[in-house]
């Protein structure tokens, strides 16, 4: 998107099943110390949607992301000098926790297509009257041509589009933009200026990139919070804990009854160790693990899976 202004090499996407952006995704980037947020909608049977900035200035490039039971993101960061740009901030590794603070904030929540000449922006909180002024929206569009070259970027021409009207909803949480000249198979870039919340709070993010493969309206995704098998109740994810033990080994404790399968992997997905555990029990890894990040994955007797990042010391 936009030649690296928002993302260059996207990494693992993670669904948010709780919080103010429930039903959306977060992903990192191997070239940037950032997280991006994605809102999706299904139009004409296909997915499309918008990307927003979510967080930045991480210690290293965000590679793997997991959500914890506390609602926080745990970001495994990875870098290397072997590929250009994959050593964000000069660091090759990191592990960071990003936790919500529970405070309300004003931001764009989603962008949606309402037809050939209309886009809708939804906000997290009611917007001030300036959100109803067309002059406060800069809009451009461009497309991408599939090529063999890496990082070819957006294709000319980049077209400036005019916002004819900006109509706030009754609750002021949505604004409908009437825009001339939009085309399908294009990215629509939105830049907001002079817009704040109705209570005066500043907006967190002022830019959005919307991929418009088809004109809407569409439907928002419904994201389940647990694994579901056809004809059955939701499956409970197995509970386990992990701690480092002497000699570079891992002690992994299963907290539920039944037969569980355990896998320990590196962050390239290479399987390092497996075990089968019966009932609530504790497993001591057979191998010693050097410094770095690993993944413990436990599958319960009904097939539900839980994962946890393991961080070995320096």
XYZ file of C-alpha atoms in Angstrom:
314
model
C 0.000 0.000 0.000
C 1.254 3.477 -0.994
C 4.891 2.470 -1.580
C 5.688 1.830 2.072
C 3.741 4.701 3.631
C 1.613 2.183 5.524
C 3.135 -1.274 4.884
C 5.822 -3.001 2.818
C 6.042 -6.668 3.892
C 2.921 -7.534 5.935
C 3.227 -10.347 8.480
C 0.858 -12.517 10.489
C -2.736 -11.209 10.684
C -4.605 -11.705 13.975
C -8.362 -11.333 14.504
C -9.496 -9.182 17.400
C -12.307 -10.994 19.220
C -12.785 -8.334 21.906
C -12.212 -4.649 22.516
C -13.218 -1.576 20.496
C -12.068 -3.118 17.180
C -13.687 -6.532 17.640
C -14.078 -8.279 14.275
C -11.091 -6.529 12.676
C -7.482 -7.659 12.193
C -4.051 -6.473 13.212
C -0.872 -7.342 11.303
C 2.768 -6.331 11.545
C 5.410 -5.608 8.949
C 8.877 -7.117 8.457
C 10.328 -3.818 7.265
C 8.718 -1.463 9.752
C 8.374 -1.279 13.528
C 4.613 -0.908 13.216
C 1.271 -2.638 13.550
C -1.524 -1.972 11.077
C -5.274 -2.445 11.588
C -7.571 -3.861 8.891
C -11.355 -3.461 8.618
C -13.011 -5.814 6.131
C -16.331 -6.098 4.359
C -17.650 -8.608 1.845
C -18.852 -7.062 -1.426
C -20.160 -9.174 -4.311
C -18.915 -12.308 -2.539
C -15.321 -11.047 -2.167
C -13.430 -9.406 0.691
C -12.177 -5.834 0.528
C -11.563 -3.134 3.087
C -9.398 -0.473 4.657
C -6.051 -0.331 6.433
C -5.184 2.096 9.249
C -2.137 2.783 11.385
C -2.429 1.054 14.774
C 0.894 1.306 16.631
C 4.500 2.199 15.927
C 8.067 2.580 17.187
C 8.388 -1.071 18.191
C 11.809 -2.386 19.193
C 12.146 -4.453 16.000
C 10.091 -5.585 12.999
C 6.773 -7.138 14.085
C 6.697 -10.726 12.822
C 4.383 -12.850 15.000
C 1.425 -11.591 17.047
C -0.663 -13.361 19.667
C -3.435 -12.194 21.979
C -3.269 -13.117 25.642
C -6.085 -13.853 28.112
C -5.519 -10.335 29.462
C -6.559 -8.810 26.113
C -3.024 -7.620 25.362
C -1.041 -8.207 22.171
C 2.237 -10.106 22.487
C 4.441 -9.178 19.542
C 7.381 -11.357 18.533
C 9.871 -9.255 16.598
C 12.456 -10.488 14.149
C 15.123 -8.833 12.023
C 18.083 -9.710 9.853
C 20.732 -7.946 7.795
C 20.531 -10.632 5.089
C 17.507 -8.988 3.436
C 17.381 -5.261 2.889
C 15.054 -3.453 5.279
C 14.452 -6.380 7.636
C 16.421 -4.907 10.525
C 14.078 -2.199 11.759
C 15.777 0.159 14.208
C 18.976 -1.895 13.923
C 17.646 -4.689 16.154
C 17.175 -8.319 15.158
C 14.805 -9.467 17.880
C 12.344 -8.321 20.491
C 9.257 -9.318 22.451
C 6.769 -6.647 23.503
C 3.382 -6.527 25.218
C 0.827 -3.939 24.097
C -2.059 -3.644 26.552
C -5.260 -1.570 26.281
C -5.699 1.133 28.910
C -9.502 1.060 28.885
C -9.871 4.723 27.849
C -12.204 5.850 25.072
C -10.567 7.535 22.076
C -11.591 9.089 18.774
C -10.453 7.337 15.592
C -11.733 6.012 12.301
C -13.288 2.604 12.920
C -14.019 1.476 9.350
C -14.398 2.606 5.741
C -17.141 1.050 3.603
C -18.314 1.341 0.012
C -21.930 2.463 -0.375
C -21.955 2.496 -4.177
C -20.203 3.893 -7.229
C -20.015 7.412 -5.819
C -20.168 7.016 -2.031
C -17.885 5.957 0.824
C -18.833 5.758 4.483
C -16.423 6.424 7.339
C -17.436 5.140 10.763
C -15.837 6.678 13.867
C -15.291 5.153 17.298
C -16.991 8.159 18.970
C -19.357 10.919 17.791
C -17.579 13.393 15.526
C -17.636 17.168 15.686
C -19.382 19.307 13.069
C -16.159 19.680 11.042
C -16.585 16.054 9.923
C -19.535 17.291 7.846
C -17.405 19.670 5.761
C -16.188 18.304 2.369
C -13.085 20.518 2.419
C -11.714 18.508 5.359
C -11.221 15.389 3.218
C -8.403 14.833 0.721
C -9.085 11.857 -1.567
C -6.828 10.185 -4.140
C -6.985 6.922 -6.048
C -4.564 4.688 -7.945
C -4.149 1.059 -8.890
C -1.484 -1.651 -8.827
C -0.389 -3.694 -11.815
C 0.777 -7.270 -11.042
C 4.437 -7.574 -12.056
C 7.335 -9.933 -11.396
C 9.435 -7.149 -9.843
C 9.392 -6.857 -6.042
C 7.987 -3.611 -4.706
C 6.881 -2.125 -8.033
C 4.526 0.230 -6.196
C 1.449 2.156 -7.241
C 0.900 2.861 -10.905
C 0.429 6.277 -12.466
C -1.702 8.216 -12.683
C -2.472 9.097 -9.066
C -5.812 10.885 -9.402
C -7.152 13.557 -7.054
C -10.860 13.141 -6.388
C -13.353 15.755 -5.240
C -15.660 15.280 -2.243
C -18.990 16.889 -3.199
C -20.825 16.377 0.082
C -20.060 15.036 3.576
C -23.199 14.044 5.481
C -23.060 13.156 9.181
C -25.435 10.547 10.580
C -27.877 11.478 13.345
C -25.584 10.037 16.014
C -22.518 11.667 14.352
C -20.614 8.373 14.389
C -20.716 7.998 10.588
C -20.136 10.316 7.669
C -21.115 9.572 4.062
C -18.827 11.092 1.437
C -20.152 11.699 -2.071
C -17.109 11.421 -4.364
C -16.887 11.880 -8.118
C -14.750 9.614 -10.316
C -14.141 6.538 -8.145
C -13.212 3.366 -10.032
C -13.206 -0.297 -9.051
C -9.911 -2.210 -8.822
C -8.348 0.869 -7.247
C -7.042 1.994 -3.873
C -8.822 5.050 -2.469
C -6.658 7.113 -0.101
C -8.352 9.302 2.519
C -6.631 12.089 4.484
C -8.668 13.866 7.175
C -7.900 17.402 8.389
C -9.360 19.645 11.112
C -11.655 16.865 12.358
C -12.064 16.123 16.069
C -14.553 14.352 18.295
C -17.742 16.078 19.410
C -16.201 16.340 22.901
C -13.083 17.999 21.491
C -10.734 14.983 21.591
C -8.179 14.901 18.772
C -8.419 12.113 16.220
C -5.820 9.351 16.644
C -5.292 8.533 12.953
C -5.934 10.809 9.991
C -5.269 8.432 7.067
C -6.951 5.367 5.577
C -6.272 3.254 2.481
C -9.360 1.508 1.069
C -9.092 -1.211 -1.585
C -12.251 -0.963 -3.695
C -12.449 -4.100 -5.806
C -16.209 -3.671 -6.270
C -18.797 -1.074 -5.351
C -20.904 -1.854 -2.284
C -22.822 -1.894 -0.116
C -21.406 -5.019 1.486
C -21.565 -6.840 4.809
C -19.185 -6.805 7.775
C -17.528 -10.083 8.861
C -18.779 -12.105 11.799
C -15.781 -13.442 13.701
C -16.303 -16.373 16.114
C -14.537 -16.121 19.452
C -13.874 -19.895 19.701
C -13.435 -22.855 17.408
C -16.749 -24.388 16.335
C -17.434 -27.781 14.845
C -20.584 -28.353 12.811
C -23.463 -29.527 14.948
C -21.593 -29.075 18.241
C -21.108 -26.566 20.997
C -18.071 -24.220 20.866
C -14.881 -25.996 21.873
C -12.981 -24.732 24.882
C -9.322 -24.054 24.156
C -6.971 -26.168 26.317
C -5.364 -24.398 29.260
C -1.630 -24.670 29.881
C 1.271 -22.695 31.278
C 4.979 -22.681 30.437
C 8.070 -21.643 32.356
C 11.795 -21.940 31.807
C 13.623 -24.704 33.689
C 17.250 -25.500 34.383
C 19.552 -26.301 31.492
C 17.611 -24.326 28.860
C 14.596 -26.616 29.046
C 10.877 -25.806 29.214
C 8.367 -26.988 31.807
C 4.855 -27.058 30.336
C 1.871 -27.798 32.596
C -1.468 -28.951 31.164
C -4.383 -27.917 33.363
C -7.252 -29.937 31.832
C -8.233 -33.611 31.805
C -7.952 -35.779 28.707
C -5.237 -36.574 26.195
C -3.374 -33.555 24.807
C -0.746 -33.297 22.086
C 2.080 -30.811 22.528
C 4.352 -29.292 19.890
C 7.290 -26.919 20.317
C 8.241 -24.998 17.168
C 10.626 -22.263 16.172
C 9.202 -19.079 14.643
C 9.847 -20.401 11.136
C 7.304 -23.135 11.864
C 9.933 -25.887 12.134
C 8.812 -28.629 14.524
C 11.394 -29.139 17.275
C 9.708 -31.448 19.766
C 6.417 -33.311 20.318
C 4.771 -35.062 23.233
C 1.469 -36.719 24.181
C 0.190 -35.922 27.669
C -2.642 -37.605 29.561
C -4.727 -35.607 32.012
C -3.512 -32.659 34.036
C 0.261 -33.132 33.938
C 3.599 -31.409 33.541
C 6.075 -31.988 30.728
C 9.790 -31.212 30.857
C 11.267 -30.735 27.395
C 13.866 -33.263 26.326
C 15.923 -30.640 24.506
C 17.769 -27.551 25.710
C 16.838 -24.335 23.898
C 19.128 -21.436 23.126
C 18.246 -17.761 23.264
C 15.289 -16.723 21.123
C 11.555 -17.075 20.618
C 9.689 -20.369 20.304
C 6.049 -21.433 20.123
C 4.304 -24.011 22.308
C 1.106 -25.389 20.747
C -1.306 -27.678 22.615
C -4.231 -29.512 21.001
C -6.987 -30.700 23.332
C -8.994 -33.948 23.170
C -11.767 -32.265 21.138
C -9.380 -30.644 18.658
C -9.265 -27.086 20.008
C -5.803 -25.493 19.992
C -3.996 -23.016 22.268
C -0.610 -21.446 21.621
C 1.903 -19.518 23.692
C 5.126 -17.723 22.771
C 8.174 -18.952 24.684
C 11.024 -16.480 25.178
C 14.416 -17.948 26.072
C 16.910 -15.645 27.757
C 19.835 -13.943 26.074
